[in-house]
mmCIF file with all atom_site columns, C-alpha atoms in Angstrom:
data_model
loop_
_atom_site.group_PDB
_atom_site.id
_atom_site.type_symbol
_atom_site.label_atom_id
_atom_site.label_alt_id
_atom_site.label_comp_id
_atom_site.label_asym_id
_atom_site.label_entity_id
_atom_site.label_seq_id
_atom_site.pdbx_PDB_ins_code
_atom_site.Cartn_x
_atom_site.Cartn_y
_atom_site.Cartn_z
_atom_site.occupancy
_atom_site.B_iso_or_equiv
_atom_site.pdbx_formal_charge
_atom_site.auth_seq_id
_atom_site.auth_comp_id
_atom_site.auth_asym_id
_atom_site.auth_atom_id
_atom_site.pdbx_PDB_model_num
ATOM 1   C CA . MET A 1 1   ? 21.072 -12.951 222.500 1.00 88.00 ? 1414 MET A CA 1
ATOM 2   C CA . ASP A 1 2   ? 21.306 -9.325  223.501 1.00 90.00 ? 1415 ASP A CA 1
ATOM 3   C CA . VAL A 1 3   ? 24.561 -7.466  224.240 1.00 93.00 ? 1416 VAL A CA 1
ATOM 4   C CA . ARG A 1 4   ? 23.992 -7.445  228.016 1.00 93.00 ? 1417 ARG A CA 1
ATOM 5   C CA . HIS A 1 5   ? 23.735 -11.238 228.147 1.00 92.00 ? 1418 HIS A CA 1
ATOM 6   C CA . LEU A 1 6   ? 26.733 -11.634 225.851 1.00 92.00 ? 1419 LEU A CA 1
ATOM 7   C CA . ARG A 1 7   ? 28.767 -9.527  228.274 1.00 93.00 ? 1420 ARG A CA 1
ATOM 8   C CA . GLN A 1 8   ? 27.620 -11.707 231.176 1.00 94.00 ? 1421 GLN A CA 1
ATOM 9   C CA . LEU A 1 9   ? 28.633 -14.789 229.222 1.00 92.00 ? 1422 LEU A CA 1
ATOM 10  C CA . ILE A 1 10  ? 32.085 -13.347 228.465 1.00 92.00 ? 1423 ILE A CA 1
ATOM 11  C CA . ASP A 1 11  ? 32.485 -12.419 232.158 1.00 94.00 ? 1424 ASP A CA 1
ATOM 12  C CA . ALA A 1 12  ? 31.603 -16.004 233.099 1.00 92.00 ? 1425 ALA A CA 1
ATOM 13  C CA . CYS A 1 13  ? 34.310 -17.248 230.699 1.00 91.00 ? 1426 CYS A CA 1
ATOM 14  C CA . PHE A 1 14  ? 36.874 -15.035 232.438 1.00 91.00 ? 1427 PHE A CA 1
ATOM 15  C CA . MET A 1 15  ? 35.704 -16.414 235.772 1.00 92.00 ? 1428 MET A CA 1
ATOM 16  C CA . ALA A 1 16  ? 36.090 -19.968 234.436 1.00 89.00 ? 1429 ALA A CA 1
ATOM 17  C CA . LYS A 1 17  ? 39.634 -19.150 233.316 1.00 87.00 ? 1430 LYS A CA 1
ATOM 18  C CA . ARG A 1 18  ? 40.444 -17.878 236.821 1.00 87.00 ? 1431 ARG A CA 1
ATOM 19  C CA . ILE A 1 19  ? 39.039 -21.087 238.318 1.00 86.00 ? 1432 ILE A CA 1
ATOM 20  C CA . VAL A 1 20  ? 41.316 -23.197 236.124 1.00 79.00 ? 1433 VAL A CA 1
ATOM 21  C CA . GLU A 1 21  ? 44.301 -20.994 236.956 1.00 78.00 ? 1434 GLU A CA 1
ATOM 22  C CA . THR A 1 22  ? 43.714 -21.449 240.696 1.00 78.00 ? 1435 THR A CA 1
ATOM 23  C CA . LEU A 1 23  ? 43.298 -25.223 240.787 1.00 76.00 ? 1436 LEU A CA 1
ATOM 24  C CA . PRO A 1 24  ? 45.136 -26.921 243.669 1.00 75.00 ? 1437 PRO A CA 1
ATOM 25  C CA . ALA A 1 25  ? 48.900 -27.207 243.567 1.00 78.00 ? 1438 ALA A CA 1
ATOM 26  C CA . ILE A 1 26  ? 50.313 -29.666 241.064 1.00 82.00 ? 1439 ILE A CA 1
ATOM 27  C CA . PRO A 1 27  ? 53.779 -31.239 241.005 1.00 82.00 ? 1440 PRO A CA 1
ATOM 28  C CA . ASP A 1 28  ? 56.684 -28.915 240.207 1.00 83.00 ? 1441 ASP A CA 1
ATOM 29  C CA . GLY A 1 29  ? 57.282 -28.493 236.507 1.00 87.00 ? 1442 GLY A CA 1
ATOM 30  C CA . MET A 1 30  ? 53.803 -29.704 235.577 1.00 90.00 ? 1443 MET A CA 1
ATOM 31  C CA . LYS A 1 31  ? 51.303 -27.623 233.639 1.00 88.00 ? 1444 LYS A CA 1
ATOM 32  C CA . PRO A 1 32  ? 47.523 -28.019 233.685 1.00 86.00 ? 1445 PRO A CA 1
ATOM 33  C CA . ARG A 1 33  ? 47.794 -28.925 230.002 1.00 91.00 ? 1446 ARG A CA 1
ATOM 34  C CA . HIS A 1 34  ? 49.934 -31.954 230.935 1.00 94.00 ? 1447 HIS A CA 1
ATOM 35  C CA . PHE A 1 35  ? 46.981 -33.357 232.863 1.00 93.00 ? 1448 PHE A CA 1
ATOM 36  C CA . HIS A 1 36  ? 44.661 -32.842 229.908 1.00 93.00 ? 1449 HIS A CA 1
ATOM 37  C CA . VAL A 1 37  ? 47.053 -34.792 227.708 1.00 96.00 ? 1450 VAL A CA 1
ATOM 38  C CA . MET A 1 38  ? 47.500 -37.634 230.200 1.00 96.00 ? 1451 MET A CA 1
ATOM 39  C CA . ASP A 1 39  ? 43.749 -37.845 230.776 1.00 96.00 ? 1452 ASP A CA 1
ATOM 40  C CA . ALA A 1 40  ? 43.205 -37.929 227.006 1.00 97.00 ? 1453 ALA A CA 1
ATOM 41  C CA . ILE A 1 41  ? 45.750 -40.749 226.640 1.00 97.00 ? 1454 ILE A CA 1
ATOM 42  C CA . ARG A 1 42  ? 43.952 -42.683 229.370 1.00 97.00 ? 1455 ARG A CA 1
ATOM 43  C CA . ASN A 1 43  ? 40.511 -42.147 227.826 1.00 96.00 ? 1456 ASN A CA 1
ATOM 44  C CA . ILE A 1 44  ? 41.620 -42.951 224.295 1.00 97.00 ? 1457 ILE A CA 1
ATOM 45  C CA . SER A 1 45  ? 43.376 -46.099 225.523 1.00 95.00 ? 1458 SER A CA 1
ATOM 46  C CA . TYR A 1 46  ? 40.088 -47.259 227.091 1.00 94.00 ? 1459 TYR A CA 1
ATOM 47  C CA . MET A 1 47  ? 38.228 -46.706 223.814 1.00 95.00 ? 1460 MET A CA 1
ATOM 48  C CA . GLN A 1 48  ? 40.691 -48.330 221.412 1.00 93.00 ? 1461 GLN A CA 1
ATOM 49  C CA . ASP A 1 49  ? 43.854 -50.383 221.160 1.00 88.00 ? 1462 ASP A CA 1
ATOM 50  C CA . GLY A 1 50  ? 46.776 -47.980 221.167 1.00 90.00 ? 1463 GLY A CA 1
ATOM 51  C CA . CYS A 1 51  ? 46.905 -44.220 221.364 1.00 95.00 ? 1464 CYS A CA 1
ATOM 52  C CA . ARG A 1 52  ? 48.873 -42.143 218.868 1.00 95.00 ? 1465 ARG A CA 1
ATOM 53  C CA . VAL A 1 53  ? 49.915 -38.519 219.238 1.00 95.00 ? 1466 VAL A CA 1
ATOM 54  C CA . SER A 1 54  ? 47.460 -37.632 216.457 1.00 95.00 ? 1467 SER A CA 1
ATOM 55  C CA . ASP A 1 55  ? 44.658 -39.318 218.430 1.00 96.00 ? 1468 ASP A CA 1
ATOM 56  C CA . VAL A 1 56  ? 45.414 -37.048 221.385 1.00 96.00 ? 1469 VAL A CA 1
ATOM 57  C CA . SER A 1 57  ? 45.463 -33.913 219.226 1.00 96.00 ? 1470 SER A CA 1
ATOM 58  C CA . THR A 1 58  ? 42.128 -34.880 217.644 1.00 95.00 ? 1471 THR A CA 1
ATOM 59  C CA . TYR A 1 59  ? 40.602 -35.729 221.031 1.00 96.00 ? 1472 TYR A CA 1
ATOM 60  C CA . LEU A 1 60  ? 41.697 -32.374 222.495 1.00 94.00 ? 1473 LEU A CA 1
ATOM 61  C CA . ASN A 1 61  ? 41.033 -30.435 219.275 1.00 90.00 ? 1474 ASN A CA 1
ATOM 62  C CA . THR A 1 62  ? 44.601 -29.105 219.364 1.00 91.00 ? 1475 THR A CA 1
ATOM 63  C CA . THR A 1 63  ? 47.467 -29.101 216.877 1.00 93.00 ? 1476 THR A CA 1
ATOM 64  C CA . THR A 1 64  ? 49.674 -32.167 216.692 1.00 93.00 ? 1477 THR A CA 1
ATOM 65  C CA . PRO A 1 65  ? 52.924 -30.175 217.153 1.00 95.00 ? 1478 PRO A CA 1
ATOM 66  C CA . SER A 1 66  ? 51.701 -28.719 220.456 1.00 95.00 ? 1479 SER A CA 1
ATOM 67  C CA . ILE A 1 67  ? 50.636 -32.167 221.688 1.00 96.00 ? 1480 ILE A CA 1
ATOM 68  C CA . SER A 1 68  ? 53.968 -33.643 220.549 1.00 95.00 ? 1481 SER A CA 1
ATOM 69  C CA . ARG A 1 69  ? 55.797 -31.047 222.639 1.00 96.00 ? 1482 ARG A CA 1
ATOM 70  C CA . LEU A 1 70  ? 53.683 -31.774 225.710 1.00 96.00 ? 1483 LEU A CA 1
ATOM 71  C CA . ILE A 1 71  ? 54.166 -35.521 225.278 1.00 97.00 ? 1484 ILE A CA 1
ATOM 72  C CA . ARG A 1 72  ? 57.946 -35.027 225.022 1.00 96.00 ? 1485 ARG A CA 1
ATOM 73  C CA . GLU A 1 73  ? 57.827 -33.073 228.278 1.00 96.00 ? 1486 GLU A CA 1
ATOM 74  C CA . LEU A 1 74  ? 55.776 -35.850 229.888 1.00 97.00 ? 1487 LEU A CA 1
ATOM 75  C CA . GLU A 1 75  ? 58.265 -38.437 228.619 1.00 97.00 ? 1488 GLU A CA 1
ATOM 76  C CA . GLU A 1 76  ? 61.092 -36.498 230.265 1.00 96.00 ? 1489 GLU A CA 1
ATOM 77  C CA . LYS A 1 77  ? 59.131 -36.591 233.519 1.00 95.00 ? 1490 LYS A CA 1
ATOM 78  C CA . ARG A 1 78  ? 58.533 -40.326 232.999 1.00 96.00 ? 1491 ARG A CA 1
ATOM 79  C CA . TYR A 1 79  ? 54.738 -40.012 233.063 1.00 97.00 ? 1492 TYR A CA 1
ATOM 80  C CA . VAL A 1 80  ? 54.349 -41.136 229.442 1.00 97.00 ? 1493 VAL A CA 1
ATOM 81  C CA . GLU A 1 81  ? 56.270 -43.526 227.234 1.00 97.00 ? 1494 GLU A CA 1
ATOM 82  C CA . LYS A 1 82  ? 56.256 -44.217 223.518 1.00 95.00 ? 1495 LYS A CA 1
ATOM 83  C CA . TYR A 1 83  ? 56.313 -47.687 222.017 1.00 93.00 ? 1496 TYR A CA 1
ATOM 84  C CA . ALA A 1 84  ? 56.190 -49.177 218.534 1.00 90.00 ? 1497 ALA A CA 1
ATOM 85  C CA . ASP A 1 85  ? 53.248 -51.158 217.194 1.00 83.00 ? 1498 ASP A CA 1
ATOM 86  C CA . GLU A 1 86  ? 54.144 -54.853 217.335 1.00 84.00 ? 1499 GLU A CA 1
ATOM 87  C CA . HIS A 1 87  ? 52.758 -55.449 213.817 1.00 84.00 ? 1500 HIS A CA 1
ATOM 88  C CA . ASP A 1 88  ? 53.969 -52.269 212.131 1.00 83.00 ? 1501 ASP A CA 1
ATOM 89  C CA . GLY A 1 89  ? 57.104 -50.725 213.639 1.00 80.00 ? 1502 GLY A CA 1
ATOM 90  C CA . ARG A 1 90  ? 56.477 -47.479 211.774 1.00 84.00 ? 1503 ARG A CA 1
ATOM 91  C CA . VAL A 1 91  ? 53.472 -46.729 214.012 1.00 86.00 ? 1504 VAL A CA 1
ATOM 92  C CA . THR A 1 92  ? 54.288 -45.228 217.405 1.00 91.00 ? 1505 THR A CA 1
ATOM 93  C CA . TYR A 1 93  ? 51.899 -45.228 220.323 1.00 94.00 ? 1506 TYR A CA 1
ATOM 94  C CA . VAL A 1 94  ? 51.955 -43.455 223.677 1.00 96.00 ? 1507 VAL A CA 1
ATOM 95  C CA . ARG A 1 95  ? 50.823 -44.783 227.041 1.00 96.00 ? 1508 ARG A CA 1
ATOM 96  C CA . LEU A 1 96  ? 50.902 -43.717 230.639 1.00 97.00 ? 1509 LEU A CA 1
ATOM 97  C CA . THR A 1 97  ? 53.622 -45.156 232.831 1.00 97.00 ? 1510 THR A CA 1
ATOM 98  C CA . VAL A 1 98  ? 52.799 -46.404 236.321 1.00 97.00 ? 1511 VAL A CA 1
ATOM 99  C CA . ASP A 1 99  ? 53.734 -42.936 237.637 1.00 95.00 ? 1512 ASP A CA 1
ATOM 100 C CA . GLY A 1 100 ? 51.563 -41.328 234.967 1.00 96.00 ? 1513 GLY A CA 1
ATOM 101 C CA . GLN A 1 101 ? 48.595 -43.500 235.932 1.00 96.00 ? 1514 GLN A CA 1
ATOM 102 C CA . ALA A 1 102 ? 49.056 -42.575 239.600 1.00 94.00 ? 1515 ALA A CA 1
ATOM 103 C CA . CYS A 1 103 ? 49.314 -38.890 238.696 1.00 93.00 ? 1516 CYS A CA 1
ATOM 104 C CA . VAL A 1 104 ? 46.081 -38.982 236.662 1.00 93.00 ? 1517 VAL A CA 1
ATOM 105 C CA . ARG A 1 105 ? 44.316 -40.909 239.409 1.00 93.00 ? 1518 ARG A CA 1
ATOM 106 C CA . LYS A 1 106 ? 45.299 -38.336 242.054 1.00 91.00 ? 1519 LYS A CA 1
ATOM 107 C CA . TYR A 1 107 ? 45.089 -35.060 240.145 1.00 90.00 ? 1520 TYR A CA 1
ATOM 108 C CA . VAL A 1 108 ? 42.248 -35.858 237.742 1.00 90.00 ? 1521 VAL A CA 1
ATOM 109 C CA . THR A 1 109 ? 40.070 -38.813 238.705 1.00 92.00 ? 1522 THR A CA 1
ATOM 110 C CA . GLU A 1 110 ? 39.972 -38.362 242.481 1.00 91.00 ? 1523 GLU A CA 1
ATOM 111 C CA . PHE A 1 111 ? 40.031 -34.565 242.329 1.00 89.00 ? 1524 PHE A CA 1
ATOM 112 C CA . TYR A 1 112 ? 37.161 -34.375 239.818 1.00 89.00 ? 1525 TYR A CA 1
ATOM 113 C CA . ALA A 1 113 ? 35.130 -36.958 241.744 1.00 92.00 ? 1526 ALA A CA 1
ATOM 114 C CA . ALA A 1 114 ? 35.455 -34.930 244.957 1.00 91.00 ? 1527 ALA A CA 1
ATOM 115 C CA . TRP A 1 115 ? 34.637 -31.682 243.131 1.00 90.00 ? 1528 TRP A CA 1
ATOM 116 C CA . ALA A 1 116 ? 31.624 -33.242 241.385 1.00 92.00 ? 1529 ALA A CA 1
ATOM 117 C CA . LYS A 1 117 ? 30.177 -34.191 244.787 1.00 94.00 ? 1530 LYS A CA 1
ATOM 118 C CA . GLN A 1 118 ? 30.154 -30.498 245.690 1.00 93.00 ? 1531 GLN A CA 1
ATOM 119 C CA . LEU A 1 119 ? 28.161 -29.705 242.536 1.00 94.00 ? 1532 LEU A CA 1
ATOM 120 C CA . LYS A 1 120 ? 25.187 -32.058 242.990 1.00 93.00 ? 1533 LYS A CA 1
ATOM 121 C CA . ASP A 1 121 ? 22.826 -29.113 242.473 1.00 96.00 ? 1534 ASP A CA 1
ATOM 122 C CA . ILE A 1 122 ? 23.985 -28.760 238.854 1.00 95.00 ? 1535 ILE A CA 1
ATOM 123 C CA . SER A 1 123 ? 22.438 -31.348 236.549 1.00 95.00 ? 1536 SER A CA 1
ATOM 124 C CA . ASN A 1 124 ? 24.300 -33.168 233.801 1.00 94.00 ? 1537 ASN A CA 1
ATOM 125 C CA . LYS A 1 125 ? 21.968 -31.451 231.323 1.00 96.00 ? 1538 LYS A CA 1
ATOM 126 C CA . GLN A 1 126 ? 22.972 -28.014 232.674 1.00 95.00 ? 1539 GLN A CA 1
ATOM 127 C CA . ALA A 1 127 ? 26.649 -28.936 232.350 1.00 94.00 ? 1540 ALA A CA 1
ATOM 128 C CA . GLU A 1 128 ? 26.111 -30.143 228.759 1.00 95.00 ? 1541 GLU A CA 1
ATOM 129 C CA . GLU A 1 129 ? 24.252 -26.921 227.890 1.00 95.00 ? 1542 GLU A CA 1
ATOM 130 C CA . THR A 1 130 ? 27.119 -24.873 229.335 1.00 93.00 ? 1543 THR A CA 1
ATOM 131 C CA . VAL A 1 131 ? 29.653 -26.767 227.231 1.00 91.00 ? 1544 VAL A CA 1
ATOM 132 C CA . LEU A 1 132 ? 27.524 -26.281 224.110 1.00 93.00 ? 1545 LEU A CA 1
ATOM 133 C CA . THR A 1 133 ? 27.101 -22.568 224.855 1.00 93.00 ? 1546 THR A CA 1
ATOM 134 C CA . ILE A 1 134 ? 30.843 -22.028 225.330 1.00 91.00 ? 1547 ILE A CA 1
ATOM 135 C CA . SER A 1 135 ? 31.604 -24.039 222.183 1.00 89.00 ? 1548 SER A CA 1
ATOM 136 C CA . ARG A 1 136 ? 29.078 -21.970 220.239 1.00 91.00 ? 1549 ARG A CA 1
ATOM 137 C CA . LEU A 1 137 ? 30.584 -18.778 221.639 1.00 91.00 ? 1550 LEU A CA 1
ATOM 138 C CA . LYS A 1 138 ? 34.051 -19.867 220.488 1.00 86.00 ? 1551 LYS A CA 1
ATOM 139 C CA . ASP A 1 139 ? 32.808 -20.897 217.032 1.00 87.00 ? 1552 ASP A CA 1
ATOM 140 C CA . SER A 1 140 ? 31.000 -17.586 216.501 1.00 90.00 ? 1553 SER A CA 1
ATOM 141 C CA . MET A 1 141 ? 33.850 -15.314 217.531 1.00 86.00 ? 1554 MET A CA 1
ATOM 142 C CA . PRO A 1 142 ? 34.305 -12.550 214.937 1.00 88.00 ? 1555 PRO A CA 1
ATOM 143 C CA . GLY A 1 143 ? 37.590 -12.577 213.076 1.00 80.00 ? 1556 GLY A CA 1
ATOM 144 C CA . GLU A 1 144 ? 38.392 -16.211 213.786 1.00 55.00 ? 1557 GLU A CA 1
ATOM 145 C CA . GLU A 1 145 ? 39.559 -18.276 210.820 1.00 58.00 ? 1558 GLU A CA 1
ATOM 146 C CA . ARG A 1 146 ? 37.294 -21.257 210.133 1.00 50.00 ? 1559 ARG A CA 1
#
């Protein structure tokens, strides 16, 4: 890739950041990251029995302490609850409450479905290539610890 195209790619990343920052209004006290965590809990729960904090951090490729903090905040808002494994009380799982499920449905599932309808001209393959390109850009960033 030449420098001109790299600059265009970096500019597109800044534009993507602005898009995320200007998403529609969310409930007071909520952060966009809260929705990522709740969506991850929902997706992980569909794939396996029980969802641990470490599962969420792995799924989102984020540190466990930062996910633990977000989950605590979501517990305080009563969108997420923790519960002990019925066979091994030392294992703690997280799940969405009824309010958490409704929140994900409204602010993630329905919102993304409506947005996706507006993007019918972009193929799934193009979206996958964009994700791979951004991931590659992140992984190649000079000075980053690997």
